[in-house]
Coordinates of C-alpha atoms in Angstrom, one line a residue:
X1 CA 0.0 0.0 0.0
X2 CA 1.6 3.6 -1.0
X3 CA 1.9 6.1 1.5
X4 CA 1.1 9.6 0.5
X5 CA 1.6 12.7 1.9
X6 CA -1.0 15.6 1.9
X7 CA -1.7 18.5 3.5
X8 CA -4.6 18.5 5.1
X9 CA -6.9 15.9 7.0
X10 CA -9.2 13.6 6.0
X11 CA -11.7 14.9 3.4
X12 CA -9.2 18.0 2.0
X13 CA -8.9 18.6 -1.4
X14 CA -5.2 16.6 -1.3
X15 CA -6.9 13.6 -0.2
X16 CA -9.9 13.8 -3.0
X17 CA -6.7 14.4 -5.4
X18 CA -4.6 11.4 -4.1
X19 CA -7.4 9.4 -4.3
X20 CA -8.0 10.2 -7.9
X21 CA -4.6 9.9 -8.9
X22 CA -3.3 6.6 -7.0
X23 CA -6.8 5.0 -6.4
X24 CA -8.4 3.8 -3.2
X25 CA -5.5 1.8 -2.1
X26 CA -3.0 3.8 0.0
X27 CA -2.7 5.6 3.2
X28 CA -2.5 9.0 3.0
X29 CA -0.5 10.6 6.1
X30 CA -1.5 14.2 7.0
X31 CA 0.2 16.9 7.1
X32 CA -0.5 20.7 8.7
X33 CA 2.6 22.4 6.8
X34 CA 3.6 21.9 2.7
X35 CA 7.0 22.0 3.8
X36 CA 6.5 18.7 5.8
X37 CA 5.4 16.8 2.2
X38 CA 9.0 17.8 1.1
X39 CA 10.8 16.5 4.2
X40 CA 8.8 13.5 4.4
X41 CA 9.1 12.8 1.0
X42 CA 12.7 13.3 0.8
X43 CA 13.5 11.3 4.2
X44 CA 11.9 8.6 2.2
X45 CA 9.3 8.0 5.1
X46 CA 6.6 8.0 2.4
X47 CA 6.1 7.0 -1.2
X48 CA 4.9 10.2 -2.8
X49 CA 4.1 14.0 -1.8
X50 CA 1.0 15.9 -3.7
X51 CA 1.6 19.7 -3.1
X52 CA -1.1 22.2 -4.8
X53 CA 0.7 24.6 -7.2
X54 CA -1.8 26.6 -8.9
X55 CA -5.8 27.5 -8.6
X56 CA -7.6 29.2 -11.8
X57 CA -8.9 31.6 -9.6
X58 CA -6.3 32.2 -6.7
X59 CA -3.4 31.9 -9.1
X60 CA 0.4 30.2 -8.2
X61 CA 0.5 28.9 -4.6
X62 CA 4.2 30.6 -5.2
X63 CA 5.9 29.2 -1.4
X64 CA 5.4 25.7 -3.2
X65 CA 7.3 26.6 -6.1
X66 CA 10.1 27.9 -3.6
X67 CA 9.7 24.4 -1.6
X68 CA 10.4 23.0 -5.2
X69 CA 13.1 24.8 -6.3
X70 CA 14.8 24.0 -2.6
X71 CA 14.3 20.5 -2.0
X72 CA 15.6 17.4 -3.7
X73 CA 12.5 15.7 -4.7
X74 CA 10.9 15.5 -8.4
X75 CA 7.9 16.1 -10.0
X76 CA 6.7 12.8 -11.3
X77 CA 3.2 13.5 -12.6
X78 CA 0.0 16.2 -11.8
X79 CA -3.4 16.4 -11.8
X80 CA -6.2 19.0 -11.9
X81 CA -9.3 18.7 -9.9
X82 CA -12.5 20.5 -9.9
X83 CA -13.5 22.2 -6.9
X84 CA -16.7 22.9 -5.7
X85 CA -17.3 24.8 -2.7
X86 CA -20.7 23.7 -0.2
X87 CA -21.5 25.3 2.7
X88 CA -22.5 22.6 5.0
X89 CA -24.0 22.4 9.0
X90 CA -25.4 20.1 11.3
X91 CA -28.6 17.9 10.5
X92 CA -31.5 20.3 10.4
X93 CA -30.0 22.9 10.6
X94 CA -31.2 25.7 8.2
X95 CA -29.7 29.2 6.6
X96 CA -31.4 31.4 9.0
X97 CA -29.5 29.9 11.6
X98 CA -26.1 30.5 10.7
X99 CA -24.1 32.7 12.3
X100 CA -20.2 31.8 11.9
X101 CA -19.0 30.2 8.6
X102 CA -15.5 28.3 8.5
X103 CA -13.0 27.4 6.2
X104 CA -9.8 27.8 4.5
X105 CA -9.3 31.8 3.5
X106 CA -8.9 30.5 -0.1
X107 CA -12.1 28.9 0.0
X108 CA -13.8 31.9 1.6
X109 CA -12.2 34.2 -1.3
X110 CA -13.8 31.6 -3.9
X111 CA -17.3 32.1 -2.4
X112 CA -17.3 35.4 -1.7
X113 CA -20.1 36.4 -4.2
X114 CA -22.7 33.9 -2.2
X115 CA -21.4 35.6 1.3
X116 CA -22.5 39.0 -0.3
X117 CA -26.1 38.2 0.0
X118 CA -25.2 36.9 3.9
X119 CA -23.7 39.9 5.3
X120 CA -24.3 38.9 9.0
X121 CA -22.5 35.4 8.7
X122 CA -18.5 36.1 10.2
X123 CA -16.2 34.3 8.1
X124 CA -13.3 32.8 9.9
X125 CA -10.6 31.4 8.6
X126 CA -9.5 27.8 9.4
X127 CA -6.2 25.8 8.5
X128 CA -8.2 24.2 5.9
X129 CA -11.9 23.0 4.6
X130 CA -11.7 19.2 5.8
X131 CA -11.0 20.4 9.5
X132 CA -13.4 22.9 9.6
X133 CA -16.0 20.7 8.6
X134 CA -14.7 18.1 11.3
X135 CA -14.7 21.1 13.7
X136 CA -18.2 21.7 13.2
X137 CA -19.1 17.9 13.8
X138 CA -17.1 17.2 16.6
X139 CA -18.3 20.4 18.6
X140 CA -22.0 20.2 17.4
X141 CA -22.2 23.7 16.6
X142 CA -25.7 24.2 16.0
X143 CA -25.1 28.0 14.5
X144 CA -22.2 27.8 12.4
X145 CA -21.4 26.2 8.9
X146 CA -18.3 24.9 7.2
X147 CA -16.9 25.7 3.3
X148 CA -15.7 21.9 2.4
X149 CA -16.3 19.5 -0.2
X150 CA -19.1 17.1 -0.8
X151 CA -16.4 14.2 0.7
X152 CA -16.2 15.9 4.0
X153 CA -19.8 16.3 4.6
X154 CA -20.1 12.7 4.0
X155 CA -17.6 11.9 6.1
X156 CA -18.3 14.0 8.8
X157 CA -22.0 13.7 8.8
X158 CA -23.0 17.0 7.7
X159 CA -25.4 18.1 5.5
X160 CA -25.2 20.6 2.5
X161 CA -27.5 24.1 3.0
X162 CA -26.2 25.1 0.3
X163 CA -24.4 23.4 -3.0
X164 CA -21.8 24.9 -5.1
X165 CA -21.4 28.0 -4.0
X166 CA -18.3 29.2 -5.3
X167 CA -18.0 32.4 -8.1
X168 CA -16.3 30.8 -10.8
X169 CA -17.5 27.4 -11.5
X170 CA -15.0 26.8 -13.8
X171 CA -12.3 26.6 -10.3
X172 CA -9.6 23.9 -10.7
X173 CA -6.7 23.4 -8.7
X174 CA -3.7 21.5 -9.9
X175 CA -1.8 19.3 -7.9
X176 CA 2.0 18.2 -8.9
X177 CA 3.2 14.4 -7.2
X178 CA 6.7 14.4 -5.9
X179 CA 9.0 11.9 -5.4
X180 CA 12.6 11.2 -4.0
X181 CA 13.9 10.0 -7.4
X182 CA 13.5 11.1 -11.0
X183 CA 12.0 7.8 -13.6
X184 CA 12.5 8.2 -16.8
X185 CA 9.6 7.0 -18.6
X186 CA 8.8 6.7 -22.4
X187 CA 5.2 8.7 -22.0
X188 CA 6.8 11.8 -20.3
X189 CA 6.0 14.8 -22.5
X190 CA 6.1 17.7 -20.0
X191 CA 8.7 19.5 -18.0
X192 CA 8.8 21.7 -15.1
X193 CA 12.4 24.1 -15.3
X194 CA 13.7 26.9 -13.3
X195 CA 16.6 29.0 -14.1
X196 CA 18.2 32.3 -13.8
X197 CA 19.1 34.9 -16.1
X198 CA 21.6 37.9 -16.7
X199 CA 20.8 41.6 -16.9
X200 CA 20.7 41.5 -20.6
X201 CA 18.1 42.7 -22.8
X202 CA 16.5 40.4 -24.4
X203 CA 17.3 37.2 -22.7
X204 CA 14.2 35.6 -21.3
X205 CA 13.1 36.2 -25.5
X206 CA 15.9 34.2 -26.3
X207 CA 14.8 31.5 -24.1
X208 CA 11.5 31.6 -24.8
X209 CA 12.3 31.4 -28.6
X210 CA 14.7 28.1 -28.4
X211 CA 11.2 26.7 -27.0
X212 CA 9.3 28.1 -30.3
X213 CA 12.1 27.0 -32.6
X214 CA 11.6 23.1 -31.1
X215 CA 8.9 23.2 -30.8
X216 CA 8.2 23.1 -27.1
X217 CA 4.7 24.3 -26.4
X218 CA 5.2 26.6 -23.0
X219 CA 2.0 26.0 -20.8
X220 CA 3.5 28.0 -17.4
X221 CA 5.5 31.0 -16.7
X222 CA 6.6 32.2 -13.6
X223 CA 8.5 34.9 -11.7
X224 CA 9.7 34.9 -8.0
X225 CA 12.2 36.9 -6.8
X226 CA 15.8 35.9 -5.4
X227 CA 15.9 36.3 -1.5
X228 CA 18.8 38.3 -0.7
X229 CA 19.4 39.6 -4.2
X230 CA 17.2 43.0 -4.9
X231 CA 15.5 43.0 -8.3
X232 CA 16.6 39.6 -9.3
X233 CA 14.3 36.7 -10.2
X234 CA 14.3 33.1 -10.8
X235 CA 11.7 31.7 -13.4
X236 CA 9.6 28.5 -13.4
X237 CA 8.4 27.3 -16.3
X238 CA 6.1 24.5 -17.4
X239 CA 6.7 22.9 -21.6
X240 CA 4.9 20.4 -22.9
X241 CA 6.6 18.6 -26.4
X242 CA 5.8 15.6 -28.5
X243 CA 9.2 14.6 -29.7
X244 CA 11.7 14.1 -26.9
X245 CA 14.9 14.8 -28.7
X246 CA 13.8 18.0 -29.4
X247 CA 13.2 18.9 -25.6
X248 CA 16.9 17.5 -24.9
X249 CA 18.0 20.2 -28.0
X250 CA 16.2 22.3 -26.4
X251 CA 17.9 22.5 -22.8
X252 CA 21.1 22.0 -24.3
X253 CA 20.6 25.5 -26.2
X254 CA 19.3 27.5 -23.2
X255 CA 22.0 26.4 -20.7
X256 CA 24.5 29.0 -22.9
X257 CA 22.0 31.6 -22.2
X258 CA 20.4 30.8 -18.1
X259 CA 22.4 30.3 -15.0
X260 CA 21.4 27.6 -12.1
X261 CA 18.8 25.6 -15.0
X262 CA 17.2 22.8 -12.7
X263 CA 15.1 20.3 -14.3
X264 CA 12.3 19.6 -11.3
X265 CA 10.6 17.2 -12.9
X266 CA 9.3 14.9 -16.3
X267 CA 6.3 13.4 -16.2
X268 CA 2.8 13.1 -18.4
X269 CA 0.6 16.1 -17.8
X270 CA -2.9 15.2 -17.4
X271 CA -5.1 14.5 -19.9
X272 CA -8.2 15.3 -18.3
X273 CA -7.4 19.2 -18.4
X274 CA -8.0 21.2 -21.4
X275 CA -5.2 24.0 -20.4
X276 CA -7.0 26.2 -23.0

C-alpha cells in the first residue's frame, strides 16, 4: 500500500486528489505544513508527496514553487481537480441559523459572491476546509457552517444548505506528485524548469524562442524573486513537447543563455485538463 503525503486531514482537497490519482489503495499521512510533504518525502518516510501549485482563480501557490526549487524531490506527474465549494451544517440545521461560517481563506475568497447576499455570517478562517467541517461535527455547533467539499460532509456527517457556492465554476486546482527519485519513462512529455538569467536585454526572449524554434509548447510561466538579491528573479516554467529529442535540444541551447537551469521534474501532464 503507497503512503502519500497531503496537506490537510481527511476529506481535504489533497486527499480527493490522491485518491484520484493513485486509487483507493493507499494511506495517505496528513500533514499541517507543505514543507512537511518535502521532508517527508525526501526522508523517504513516504512513497509520494502531492503539493497544490496553482488555482484558476487564486493563481500560483508561489511558497510551493520555492519548496520546489529548494528541495531534492521531483515532480513525477499532476493532476487538476474540480472544486466545488458547499456550505454545510449540522442535520436540520437551516440558513437562517447560521451565524459563523469556517474554512480555508482560499475557500472563503472563492465564495465570496454567495457571502455578499449573507452579510451577518462572520467568516473565519481555518487551517483548511476538511477540518473545519470536522470542527463543526465534533463540537456540534448548532449555529455555524463549514466551506468543504461534498467528501467531508459525507464523512463527517453534515449536511449541505447550500451546494456549489463558489463564483467561478470553472475553479480547478492543480496538484504536482513528488517523489525522492527522478524515472524516466517513455510517456513523459512535459517538464517543469527553473533558471536564472543575466541583466541583458532580451534574454528571457531568447529562451523563450529556443522553446518556439523546437517546438516546445510553453503552458507555465513564472517569476519569483531571489531572496537576498534586490531586483533579481528566478523563473519557473512548465513545456509540454511531443518529440523528446527536441526537448533535450532544447535545454542543451538554453543552458548558454540561463544560469542555475534545474530540471524539477518529467512526467505526463494530465489529460483530463483542457489547459485552453
Amino acid at each position: 500500500m503507497k503512503k502519500i503525503a497531503i496537506q490537510g486531514i481527511k476529506g481535504a482537497f489533497h486527499e480527493i486528489a490522491a485518491l484520484k490519482y493513485f486509487g483507493s489503495d493507499i494511506e495517505t499521512v496528513n500533514c499541517v505544513q507543505f514543507k512537511t510533504i518535502f521532508e517527508l518525502v525526501q526522508q523517504g518516510r513516504v512513497d509520494y508527496g502531492i503539493v497544490a501549485v496553482e488555482n484558476t482563480i487564486a493563481g500560483s501557490i508561489l511558497s510551493n514553487y520555492l519548496l520546489l526549487k529548494n528541495s531534492k524531490v521531483k515532480i513525477s506527474g499532476e493532476i487538476s481537480l474540480h472544486i466545488t465549494q458547499n456550505l454545510m451544517a449540522l442535520p436540520g440545521v437551516g440558513l437562517h441559523q447560521i451565524k459563523e461560517v469556517y474554512s480555508h481563506p482560499i475557500a472563503i475568497q472563492q465564495s465570496s459572491e454567495f457571502f455578499n447576499d449573507y452579510p451577518q455570517f462572520k467568516l473565519i478562517e481555518w487551517s483548511d476546509t476538511a477540518s473545519s467541517a470536522q470542527k463543526i461535527a465534533e463540537e456540534k455547533l448548532m449555529n455555524a457552517a463549514a466551506i468543504a467539499s461534498e467528501y467531508a460532509a459525507e464523512l463527517y456527517g453534515l449536511e449541505i444548505i447550500a451546494p456549489h457556492i463558489e463564483t467561478n465554476k470553472r475553479n480547478y486546482t492543480r496538484f504536482v506528485i513528488i517523489e525522492r527519485c527522478a524515472h524516466d519513462v517513455p510517456e513523459n512529455n512535459t517538464a517543469s524548469l527553473c533558471f536564472e538569467l543575466t541583466h541583458q536585454p532580451g534574454s528571457l526572449v531568447d529562451v523563450l524562442s529556443v522553446f518556439k524554434q523546437e517546438g516546445l509548447n510553453l503552458t507555465k510561466i513564472q517569476s519569483l524573486p531571489i531572496l537576498g538579491r534586490p531586483y533579481e528573479y528566478s523563473f519557473y516554467v512548465d513545456v509540454e513537447w511531443t518529440d523528446h529529442k527536441k526537448y533535450d535540444k532544447a535545454l542543451n541551447t538554453i543552458l548558454k543563455i540561463v544560469s542555475n537551469l534545474s530540471v524539477l521534474g518529467e512526467y505526463k501532464h494530465d489529460e483530463n485538463f483542457n489547459r485552453e
